[in-house]
Every structure is written in structure tokens, then in C-alpha cells.
Amino acid sequence: MKKFKTDTYTDIGTKKDVNQDALVLKQASVRGIGNVCFGCLCDGMGGLSCGEIASAAFIHRMDEWFNVQLPYLFTRTDFTEQLDIESIHSNIYLRQVKKDWSAIVQEMNLRLKNYGNNLAIKLGTTVVAILLINDEYLIMNVGDSRAYLISDYESRVLTHDHSYVQQQIDLGNMTEEEANNSNKKSLLLQCIGASEQVIPSFYSGNCNPSDKILLCSDGFWRKLDIEEMKNTAKKKNGLETMTKMVIERGETDNISSLLIAT
């Protein structure tokens, strides 16, 4: 089975002194299971102190999970026995990953809050993460970093922003255009490290051959439409090209993205 094709790109932007985005992208071939690809992208809160500490800390913890906890999960004998009796369409591994990631979100929210309280500062981060096992995926998000499906058949946002403007769109109080122009477009309803309670959202599904999944920070997606993403992602150095496009359109935030092609 062929490996996933992957790419990443990050840019500090035109006005920030520090890149508060952080990301990790890894893959492995697991005997008896197949190809596994893991990506995680975090956007440290731009208006808060030490956002780069929050994003880097969460990425480090998720990287640790991939290197230590995930291999253990694949070798658990109780899981192997269950696989013999479960439907092939019910991925027991991804169900456990969802539990692991939920626990990590709560752990890191508490750790970052305590760190901030000890130093009398506020810090926080968004997260969007994906684990692909062959053609099945699990995605998690907190905040307004996004995952997109880019396909020959359809291209769409896979995640739902935890933001004030998205809430207003859902309630019918604001249009997409009004949200893009709102001075509250960066106001989040929750983020890791700066919220009393964090409830991550999860999404699962299957990829078709030639599908691509794009993870990105809001600095990347705000000035691109989905057709531009679809048309540019297939090109060589597509992420770099799109980053330059949004900078030319006046984006000043940190800009980060990662791409996985199945």
C-alpha cells in the first residue's frame, strides 16, 4: 500500500514578531494495520501573551502521543481480539484515539491555565488534528483552525469553528460576508489554556483515492476560497503558493498549513 504524500508550510506573516503557529506531520507503516498518517496544527492566541508557548506545548504533547501511546495502542492484545469479531467498518483504533485526544485536551487545558496563573499571564491555542489509518480518518478541532476535504468530487470544510462569528452565522444573525468583515472575527468561544471548559469537536469519515485533506490556521483560510484551495493544492509547492496569495491580499497573521494526499 502506497504512502501518503504530505507537505507543510508556515510563514510568520508581515507584521508579527513571533510565529505563534506550530505543527507536526508524521506517518508510519504498521504491520497488520497499514499506513498511518498524523497531523496536528495549533495557532497560539495572537492577542494573548506567550501564544507560541501554548501552541508548542500542545504540539509536543500530541507528538509524544504519536511516538509512545499510539504504538502501544496498536499492540494491545485486547484490541486485537476485538478486531476479529467487529465489523471492518467500525475502527476500534480510532474510537480509542478519540478518547486519548479528549484526555489530552483536558490535560493540556489545565496545564496551560496553571502555567499562566503562576506567571500572571494568559495564553491559549487552537488545535486541529487528524489521524488517518489507511482511508479512514478522525479529525479533532478546538477554535478556528480548520480541516478541509479537497476532492475531485467535492471540496468542503470538515470542521466547524468555535468562534463568535460562526455562532452568529449558525443563529442566522450574520452572513459569511459580514463575518469576514466583523471586528469580532477572531473572538473564540473556546481555546486550550484560556477556557474554563473545553469540549473538542470530532469528525470521522473515509477518503477516496486522490483525495487531499488540508489543515490550516485562520491566517491561511481567511483570504482564500475553497475553489482556489482545490485548484492550487494539486500543484507543486501549492501551500507556498497559497501562502503568498494571502500575503498579497493583505493577511498579516501567522500563516500555516499542512496537506495530506491519499
PDB file of C-alpha atoms in Angstrom, residues 8-249:
ATOM      1  CA  THR A   8       3.757  21.642   5.212  1.00  0.00           C
ATOM      2  CA  TYR A   9       4.351  25.371   5.056  1.00  0.00           C
ATOM      3  CA  THR A  10       4.415  28.130   7.651  1.00  0.00           C
ATOM      4  CA  ASP A  11       5.143  31.857   7.445  1.00  0.00           C
ATOM      5  CA  ILE A  12       5.477  34.414  10.231  1.00  0.00           C
ATOM      6  CA  GLY A  13       3.492  36.957   8.211  1.00  0.00           C
ATOM      7  CA  THR A  14       4.204  40.605   7.587  1.00  0.00           C
ATOM      8  CA  LYS A  15       3.614  42.197  10.999  1.00  0.00           C
ATOM      9  CA  LYS A  16       4.165  39.619  13.745  1.00  0.00           C
ATOM     10  CA  ASP A  17       7.456  39.395  15.640  1.00  0.00           C
ATOM     11  CA  VAL A  18       6.888  35.745  16.563  1.00  0.00           C
ATOM     12  CA  ASN A  19       5.305  32.833  14.744  1.00  0.00           C
ATOM     13  CA  GLN A  20       2.748  31.571  17.250  1.00  0.00           C
ATOM     14  CA  ASP A  21       1.658  28.735  14.955  1.00  0.00           C
ATOM     15  CA  ALA A  22       3.114  25.257  15.413  1.00  0.00           C
ATOM     16  CA  LEU A  23       2.591  21.971  13.610  1.00  0.00           C
ATOM     17  CA  VAL A  24       3.701  18.365  13.311  1.00  0.00           C
ATOM     18  CA  LEU A  25       3.191  15.877  10.487  1.00  0.00           C
ATOM     19  CA  LYS A  26       4.270  12.232  10.642  1.00  0.00           C
ATOM     20  CA  GLN A  27       3.480   8.895   9.077  1.00  0.00           C
ATOM     21  CA  ALA A  28       4.313   5.257   9.666  1.00  0.00           C
ATOM     22  CA  SER A  29       3.651   1.821   8.238  1.00  0.00           C
ATOM     23  CA  VAL A  30       2.223  -0.546  10.859  1.00  0.00           C
ATOM     24  CA  ARG A  31       2.426  -4.288  10.276  1.00  0.00           C
ATOM     25  CA  GLY A  32      -1.006  -5.870  10.075  1.00  0.00           C
ATOM     26  CA  ILE A  33      -2.762  -2.489  10.007  1.00  0.00           C
ATOM     27  CA  GLY A  34      -1.396  -0.445   7.116  1.00  0.00           C
ATOM     28  CA  ASN A  35      -0.336   3.148   6.647  1.00  0.00           C
ATOM     29  CA  VAL A  36      -0.902   5.715   9.363  1.00  0.00           C
ATOM     30  CA  CYS A  37      -0.588   9.476   8.973  1.00  0.00           C
ATOM     31  CA  PHE A  38      -0.838  12.011  11.801  1.00  0.00           C
ATOM     32  CA  GLY A  39      -1.018  15.775  11.544  1.00  0.00           C
ATOM     33  CA  CYS A  40      -1.624  18.463  14.137  1.00  0.00           C
ATOM     34  CA  LEU A  41      -1.661  22.247  13.763  1.00  0.00           C
ATOM     35  CA  CYS A  42      -2.013  24.833  16.524  1.00  0.00           C
ATOM     36  CA  ASP A  43      -2.448  28.600  16.443  1.00  0.00           C
ATOM     37  CA  GLY A  44      -1.282  30.271  19.639  1.00  0.00           C
ATOM     38  CA  MET A  45      -3.658  33.045  20.582  1.00  0.00           C
ATOM     39  CA  GLY A  46      -2.422  36.193  18.867  1.00  0.00           C
ATOM     40  CA  GLY A  47      -3.906  38.617  21.382  1.00  0.00           C
ATOM     41  CA  LEU A  48      -2.634  36.718  24.409  1.00  0.00           C
ATOM     42  CA  SER A  49       0.826  36.616  25.935  1.00  0.00           C
ATOM     43  CA  CYS A  50       3.075  33.682  25.093  1.00  0.00           C
ATOM     44  CA  GLY A  51       0.795  32.130  22.500  1.00  0.00           C
ATOM     45  CA  GLU A  52       3.800  30.403  20.970  1.00  0.00           C
ATOM     46  CA  ILE A  53       4.384  28.595  24.270  1.00  0.00           C
ATOM     47  CA  ALA A  54       0.830  27.247  24.278  1.00  0.00           C
ATOM     48  CA  SER A  55       0.917  26.048  20.666  1.00  0.00           C
ATOM     49  CA  ALA A  56       4.364  24.463  21.007  1.00  0.00           C
ATOM     50  CA  ALA A  57       3.390  22.721  24.250  1.00  0.00           C
ATOM     51  CA  PHE A  58       0.280  21.180  22.720  1.00  0.00           C
ATOM     52  CA  ILE A  59       2.174  20.041  19.626  1.00  0.00           C
ATOM     53  CA  HIS A  60       4.850  18.484  21.851  1.00  0.00           C
ATOM     54  CA  ARG A  61       2.209  16.569  23.802  1.00  0.00           C
ATOM     55  CA  MET A  62       0.500  15.282  20.655  1.00  0.00           C
ATOM     56  CA  ASP A  63       3.862  14.300  19.167  1.00  0.00           C
ATOM     57  CA  GLU A  64       4.575  12.381  22.360  1.00  0.00           C
ATOM     58  CA  TRP A  65       1.207  10.627  21.979  1.00  0.00           C
ATOM     59  CA  PHE A  66       2.086   9.558  18.420  1.00  0.00           C
ATOM     60  CA  ASN A  67       5.515   8.259  19.446  1.00  0.00           C
ATOM     61  CA  VAL A  68       4.513   6.494  22.672  1.00  0.00           C
ATOM     62  CA  GLN A  69       0.780   5.949  23.153  1.00  0.00           C
ATOM     63  CA  LEU A  70      -0.237   5.122  19.589  1.00  0.00           C
ATOM     64  CA  PRO A  71       2.295   2.266  19.139  1.00  0.00           C
ATOM     65  CA  TYR A  72       1.097   0.801  22.438  1.00  0.00           C
ATOM     66  CA  LEU A  73      -2.491   1.021  21.203  1.00  0.00           C
ATOM     67  CA  PHE A  74      -1.629  -0.987  18.093  1.00  0.00           C
ATOM     68  CA  THR A  75      -0.084  -3.797  20.161  1.00  0.00           C
ATOM     69  CA  ARG A  76      -2.806  -4.175  22.797  1.00  0.00           C
ATOM     70  CA  THR A  77      -3.965  -7.798  22.716  1.00  0.00           C
ATOM     71  CA  ASP A  78      -7.484  -6.961  23.903  1.00  0.00           C
ATOM     72  CA  PHE A  79      -7.885  -4.732  20.832  1.00  0.00           C
ATOM     73  CA  THR A  80      -6.518  -7.425  18.515  1.00  0.00           C
ATOM     74  CA  GLU A  81      -9.038  -9.919  19.843  1.00  0.00           C
ATOM     75  CA  GLN A  82     -11.914  -7.458  19.384  1.00  0.00           C
ATOM     76  CA  LEU A  83     -10.922  -6.812  15.785  1.00  0.00           C
ATOM     77  CA  ASP A  84     -11.703 -10.445  14.968  1.00  0.00           C
ATOM     78  CA  ILE A  85     -15.359 -10.003  15.906  1.00  0.00           C
ATOM     79  CA  GLU A  86     -16.035  -6.364  14.987  1.00  0.00           C
ATOM     80  CA  SER A  87     -17.265  -5.073  11.645  1.00  0.00           C
ATOM     81  CA  ILE A  88     -14.491  -3.893   9.356  1.00  0.00           C
ATOM     82  CA  HIS A  89     -16.332  -0.576   9.124  1.00  0.00           C
ATOM     83  CA  SER A  90     -16.037   0.019  12.864  1.00  0.00           C
ATOM     84  CA  ASN A  91     -12.497   1.226  13.540  1.00  0.00           C
ATOM     85  CA  ILE A  92     -11.811   0.363  17.155  1.00  0.00           C
ATOM     86  CA  TYR A  93      -8.460   2.146  16.985  1.00  0.00           C
ATOM     87  CA  LEU A  94      -9.981   5.486  16.018  1.00  0.00           C
ATOM     88  CA  ARG A  95     -12.531   5.192  18.823  1.00  0.00           C
ATOM     89  CA  GLN A  96      -9.694   4.837  21.317  1.00  0.00           C
ATOM     90  CA  VAL A  97      -7.769   7.692  19.681  1.00  0.00           C
ATOM     91  CA  LYS A  98     -10.804   9.915  20.256  1.00  0.00           C
ATOM     92  CA  LYS A  99     -10.650   9.060  23.969  1.00  0.00           C
ATOM     93  CA  ASP A 100      -6.902   9.709  24.065  1.00  0.00           C
ATOM     94  CA  TRP A 101      -7.183  13.087  22.371  1.00  0.00           C
ATOM     95  CA  SER A 102     -10.102  14.164  24.564  1.00  0.00           C
ATOM     96  CA  ALA A 103      -7.993  13.380  27.633  1.00  0.00           C
ATOM     97  CA  ILE A 104      -5.009  15.289  26.212  1.00  0.00           C
ATOM     98  CA  VAL A 105      -7.167  18.368  25.599  1.00  0.00           C
ATOM     99  CA  GLN A 106      -8.327  18.381  29.230  1.00  0.00           C
ATOM    100  CA  GLU A 107      -4.801  17.706  30.497  1.00  0.00           C
ATOM    101  CA  MET A 108      -3.237  20.498  28.450  1.00  0.00           C
ATOM    102  CA  ASN A 109      -6.020  22.978  29.190  1.00  0.00           C
ATOM    103  CA  LEU A 110      -5.319  22.538  32.901  1.00  0.00           C
ATOM    104  CA  ARG A 111      -1.529  22.609  32.482  1.00  0.00           C
ATOM    105  CA  LEU A 112      -1.573  25.783  30.396  1.00  0.00           C
ATOM    106  CA  LYS A 113      -4.047  27.501  32.720  1.00  0.00           C
ATOM    107  CA  ASN A 114      -1.869  26.672  35.725  1.00  0.00           C
ATOM    108  CA  TYR A 115       1.233  27.875  33.880  1.00  0.00           C
ATOM    109  CA  GLY A 116      -0.481  31.145  33.044  1.00  0.00           C
ATOM    110  CA  ASN A 117      -1.812  31.628  36.565  1.00  0.00           C
ATOM    111  CA  ASN A 118       1.647  31.100  38.053  1.00  0.00           C
ATOM    112  CA  LEU A 119       3.108  33.801  35.796  1.00  0.00           C
ATOM    113  CA  ALA A 120       0.022  36.049  35.881  1.00  0.00           C
ATOM    114  CA  ILE A 121      -0.387  35.818  32.099  1.00  0.00           C
ATOM    115  CA  LYS A 122      -2.993  34.470  29.710  1.00  0.00           C
ATOM    116  CA  LEU A 123      -2.114  32.051  26.967  1.00  0.00           C
ATOM    117  CA  GLY A 124      -4.051  29.699  24.765  1.00  0.00           C
ATOM    118  CA  THR A 125      -4.092  27.828  21.496  1.00  0.00           C
ATOM    119  CA  THR A 126      -6.433  26.438  18.899  1.00  0.00           C
ATOM    120  CA  VAL A 127      -5.908  22.928  17.541  1.00  0.00           C
ATOM    121  CA  VAL A 128      -6.891  20.916  14.516  1.00  0.00           C
ATOM    122  CA  ALA A 129      -5.589  17.346  14.331  1.00  0.00           C
ATOM    123  CA  ILE A 130      -6.042  14.330  12.087  1.00  0.00           C
ATOM    124  CA  LEU A 131      -5.193  10.647  12.220  1.00  0.00           C
ATOM    125  CA  LEU A 132      -5.562   8.637   9.022  1.00  0.00           C
ATOM    126  CA  ILE A 133      -5.472   4.844   9.156  1.00  0.00           C
ATOM    127  CA  ASN A 134      -5.433   3.784   5.511  1.00  0.00           C
ATOM    128  CA  ASP A 135      -8.554   5.523   4.153  1.00  0.00           C
ATOM    129  CA  GLU A 136     -10.328   6.187   7.468  1.00  0.00           C
ATOM    130  CA  TYR A 137      -9.810   9.458   9.321  1.00  0.00           C
ATOM    131  CA  LEU A 138     -10.536  11.054  12.674  1.00  0.00           C
ATOM    132  CA  ILE A 139     -10.328  14.843  12.978  1.00  0.00           C
ATOM    133  CA  MET A 140     -10.477  16.988  16.121  1.00  0.00           C
ATOM    134  CA  ASN A 141     -10.730  20.748  16.420  1.00  0.00           C
ATOM    135  CA  VAL A 142     -10.894  23.431  19.083  1.00  0.00           C
ATOM    136  CA  GLY A 143     -11.129  27.064  17.992  1.00  0.00           C
ATOM    137  CA  ASP A 144     -10.975  28.299  14.395  1.00  0.00           C
ATOM    138  CA  SER A 145      -8.153  26.317  12.836  1.00  0.00           C
ATOM    139  CA  ARG A 146      -9.752  24.209  10.123  1.00  0.00           C
ATOM    140  CA  ALA A 147      -9.651  20.965   8.164  1.00  0.00           C
ATOM    141  CA  TYR A 148     -10.763  20.882   4.524  1.00  0.00           C
ATOM    142  CA  LEU A 149     -11.514  17.959   2.230  1.00  0.00           C
ATOM    143  CA  ILE A 150     -10.228  18.650  -1.269  1.00  0.00           C
ATOM    144  CA  SER A 151     -11.627  16.132  -3.720  1.00  0.00           C
ATOM    145  CA  ASP A 152     -12.348  15.671  -7.412  1.00  0.00           C
ATOM    146  CA  TYR A 153     -15.987  15.167  -6.401  1.00  0.00           C
ATOM    147  CA  GLU A 154     -16.468  17.817  -3.735  1.00  0.00           C
ATOM    148  CA  SER A 155     -14.432  20.191  -1.635  1.00  0.00           C
ATOM    149  CA  ARG A 156     -15.707  21.387   1.720  1.00  0.00           C
ATOM    150  CA  VAL A 157     -14.829  22.392   5.258  1.00  0.00           C
ATOM    151  CA  LEU A 158     -14.793  19.329   7.510  1.00  0.00           C
ATOM    152  CA  THR A 159     -14.675  21.206  10.825  1.00  0.00           C
ATOM    153  CA  HIS A 160     -16.910  23.785  12.495  1.00  0.00           C
ATOM    154  CA  ASP A 161     -15.329  26.882  14.045  1.00  0.00           C
ATOM    155  CA  HIS A 162     -15.735  27.553  17.752  1.00  0.00           C
ATOM    156  CA  SER A 163     -15.983  31.301  17.203  1.00  0.00           C
ATOM    157  CA  TYR A 164     -18.382  34.146  17.887  1.00  0.00           C
ATOM    158  CA  VAL A 165     -18.962  34.882  14.201  1.00  0.00           C
ATOM    159  CA  GLN A 166     -19.635  31.215  13.372  1.00  0.00           C
ATOM    160  CA  GLN A 167     -22.146  31.129  16.225  1.00  0.00           C
ATOM    161  CA  GLN A 168     -23.872  34.192  14.768  1.00  0.00           C
ATOM    162  CA  ILE A 169     -23.932  32.594  11.309  1.00  0.00           C
ATOM    163  CA  ASP A 170     -25.487  29.452  12.807  1.00  0.00           C
ATOM    164  CA  LEU A 171     -28.144  31.573  14.533  1.00  0.00           C
ATOM    165  CA  GLY A 172     -28.945  33.397  11.297  1.00  0.00           C
ATOM    166  CA  ASN A 173     -27.755  36.736  12.670  1.00  0.00           C
ATOM    167  CA  MET A 174     -24.802  37.166  10.331  1.00  0.00           C
ATOM    168  CA  THR A 175     -23.848  36.294   6.759  1.00  0.00           C
ATOM    169  CA  GLU A 176     -20.493  34.819   5.729  1.00  0.00           C
ATOM    170  CA  GLU A 177     -19.513  38.181   4.248  1.00  0.00           C
ATOM    171  CA  GLU A 178     -20.486  40.032   7.429  1.00  0.00           C
ATOM    172  CA  ALA A 179     -18.495  37.519   9.470  1.00  0.00           C
ATOM    173  CA  ASN A 180     -15.395  38.063   7.321  1.00  0.00           C
ATOM    174  CA  ASN A 181     -15.652  41.826   7.851  1.00  0.00           C
ATOM    175  CA  SER A 182     -16.575  41.720  11.544  1.00  0.00           C
ATOM    176  CA  ASN A 183     -14.190  43.174  14.121  1.00  0.00           C
ATOM    177  CA  LYS A 184     -15.060  40.123  16.236  1.00  0.00           C
ATOM    178  CA  LYS A 185     -13.975  37.550  13.660  1.00  0.00           C
ATOM    179  CA  SER A 186     -11.044  36.430  15.833  1.00  0.00           C
ATOM    180  CA  LEU A 187     -13.123  36.086  19.010  1.00  0.00           C
ATOM    181  CA  LEU A 188     -13.165  32.417  20.026  1.00  0.00           C
ATOM    182  CA  LEU A 189     -15.765  30.673  22.155  1.00  0.00           C
ATOM    183  CA  GLN A 190     -13.138  28.270  23.464  1.00  0.00           C
ATOM    184  CA  CYS A 191      -9.440  27.540  23.191  1.00  0.00           C
ATOM    185  CA  ILE A 192      -6.986  25.337  25.048  1.00  0.00           C
ATOM    186  CA  GLY A 193      -5.433  27.107  28.027  1.00  0.00           C
ATOM    187  CA  ALA A 194      -7.745  30.115  28.245  1.00  0.00           C
ATOM    188  CA  SER A 195     -11.168  28.491  28.736  1.00  0.00           C
ATOM    189  CA  GLU A 196     -12.713  27.125  31.905  1.00  0.00           C
ATOM    190  CA  GLN A 197     -14.156  24.232  29.942  1.00  0.00           C
ATOM    191  CA  VAL A 198     -13.038  22.877  26.580  1.00  0.00           C
ATOM    192  CA  ILE A 199     -15.165  20.490  24.542  1.00  0.00           C
ATOM    193  CA  PRO A 200     -13.382  19.409  21.358  1.00  0.00           C
ATOM    194  CA  SER A 201     -15.364  18.535  18.251  1.00  0.00           C
ATOM    195  CA  PHE A 202     -14.690  15.289  16.385  1.00  0.00           C
ATOM    196  CA  TYR A 203     -15.380  14.261  12.806  1.00  0.00           C
ATOM    197  CA  SER A 204     -14.787  10.931  11.083  1.00  0.00           C
ATOM    198  CA  GLY A 205     -15.087   9.571   7.583  1.00  0.00           C
ATOM    199  CA  ASN A 206     -13.373   7.896   4.670  1.00  0.00           C
ATOM    200  CA  CYS A 207     -11.118   9.254   1.952  1.00  0.00           C
ATOM    201  CA  ASN A 208     -11.299   8.262  -1.692  1.00  0.00           C
ATOM    202  CA  PRO A 209      -8.192   7.756  -3.829  1.00  0.00           C
ATOM    203  CA  SER A 210      -6.700  11.129  -4.861  1.00  0.00           C
ATOM    204  CA  ASP A 211      -8.460  12.982  -2.002  1.00  0.00           C
ATOM    205  CA  LYS A 212      -6.486  15.568  -0.071  1.00  0.00           C
ATOM    206  CA  ILE A 213      -7.012  16.844   3.464  1.00  0.00           C
ATOM    207  CA  LEU A 214      -5.786  20.319   4.325  1.00  0.00           C
ATOM    208  CA  LEU A 215      -5.258  21.567   7.892  1.00  0.00           C
ATOM    209  CA  CYS A 216      -4.664  25.287   8.338  1.00  0.00           C
ATOM    210  CA  SER A 217      -4.707  28.256  10.689  1.00  0.00           C
ATOM    211  CA  ASP A 218      -7.141  31.133  10.223  1.00  0.00           C
ATOM    212  CA  GLY A 219      -4.348  33.233   8.753  1.00  0.00           C
ATOM    213  CA  PHE A 220      -4.315  30.803   5.841  1.00  0.00           C
ATOM    214  CA  TRP A 221      -8.029  30.287   5.138  1.00  0.00           C
ATOM    215  CA  ARG A 222      -9.496  33.760   5.692  1.00  0.00           C
ATOM    216  CA  LYS A 223      -8.438  35.188   2.339  1.00  0.00           C
ATOM    217  CA  LEU A 224      -8.837  32.065   0.188  1.00  0.00           C
ATOM    218  CA  ASP A 225     -11.977  30.498  -1.203  1.00  0.00           C
ATOM    219  CA  ILE A 226     -12.368  26.758  -1.467  1.00  0.00           C
ATOM    220  CA  GLU A 227     -12.082  26.665  -5.258  1.00  0.00           C
ATOM    221  CA  GLU A 228      -8.698  28.387  -5.032  1.00  0.00           C
ATOM    222  CA  MET A 229      -7.612  25.802  -2.485  1.00  0.00           C
ATOM    223  CA  LYS A 230      -8.784  22.964  -4.733  1.00  0.00           C
ATOM    224  CA  ASN A 231      -7.075  24.304  -7.844  1.00  0.00           C
ATOM    225  CA  THR A 232      -3.800  25.253  -6.156  1.00  0.00           C
ATOM    226  CA  ALA A 233      -3.362  22.298  -3.777  1.00  0.00           C
ATOM    227  CA  LYS A 234      -2.792  19.927  -6.704  1.00  0.00           C
ATOM    228  CA  LYS A 235       0.153  21.972  -7.977  1.00  0.00           C
ATOM    229  CA  LYS A 236       3.794  21.644  -6.954  1.00  0.00           C
ATOM    230  CA  ASN A 237       4.546  23.872  -3.937  1.00  0.00           C
ATOM    231  CA  GLY A 238       0.815  24.574  -3.652  1.00  0.00           C
ATOM    232  CA  LEU A 239       0.907  25.504   0.039  1.00  0.00           C
ATOM    233  CA  GLU A 240       3.689  28.021  -0.513  1.00  0.00           C
ATOM    234  CA  THR A 241       1.803  29.476  -3.476  1.00  0.00           C
ATOM    235  CA  MET A 242      -1.387  29.899  -1.445  1.00  0.00           C
ATOM    236  CA  THR A 243       0.551  31.469   1.424  1.00  0.00           C
ATOM    237  CA  LYS A 244       1.991  34.066  -0.952  1.00  0.00           C
ATOM    238  CA  MET A 245      -1.509  34.693  -2.321  1.00  0.00           C
ATOM    239  CA  VAL A 246      -2.954  35.538   1.098  1.00  0.00           C
ATOM    240  CA  ILE A 247       0.017  37.765   1.958  1.00  0.00           C
ATOM    241  CA  GLU A 248      -0.517  39.665  -1.295  1.00  0.00           C
ATOM    242  CA  ARG A 249      -4.166  40.105  -0.268  1.00  0.00           C
TER     243      ARG A 249
END
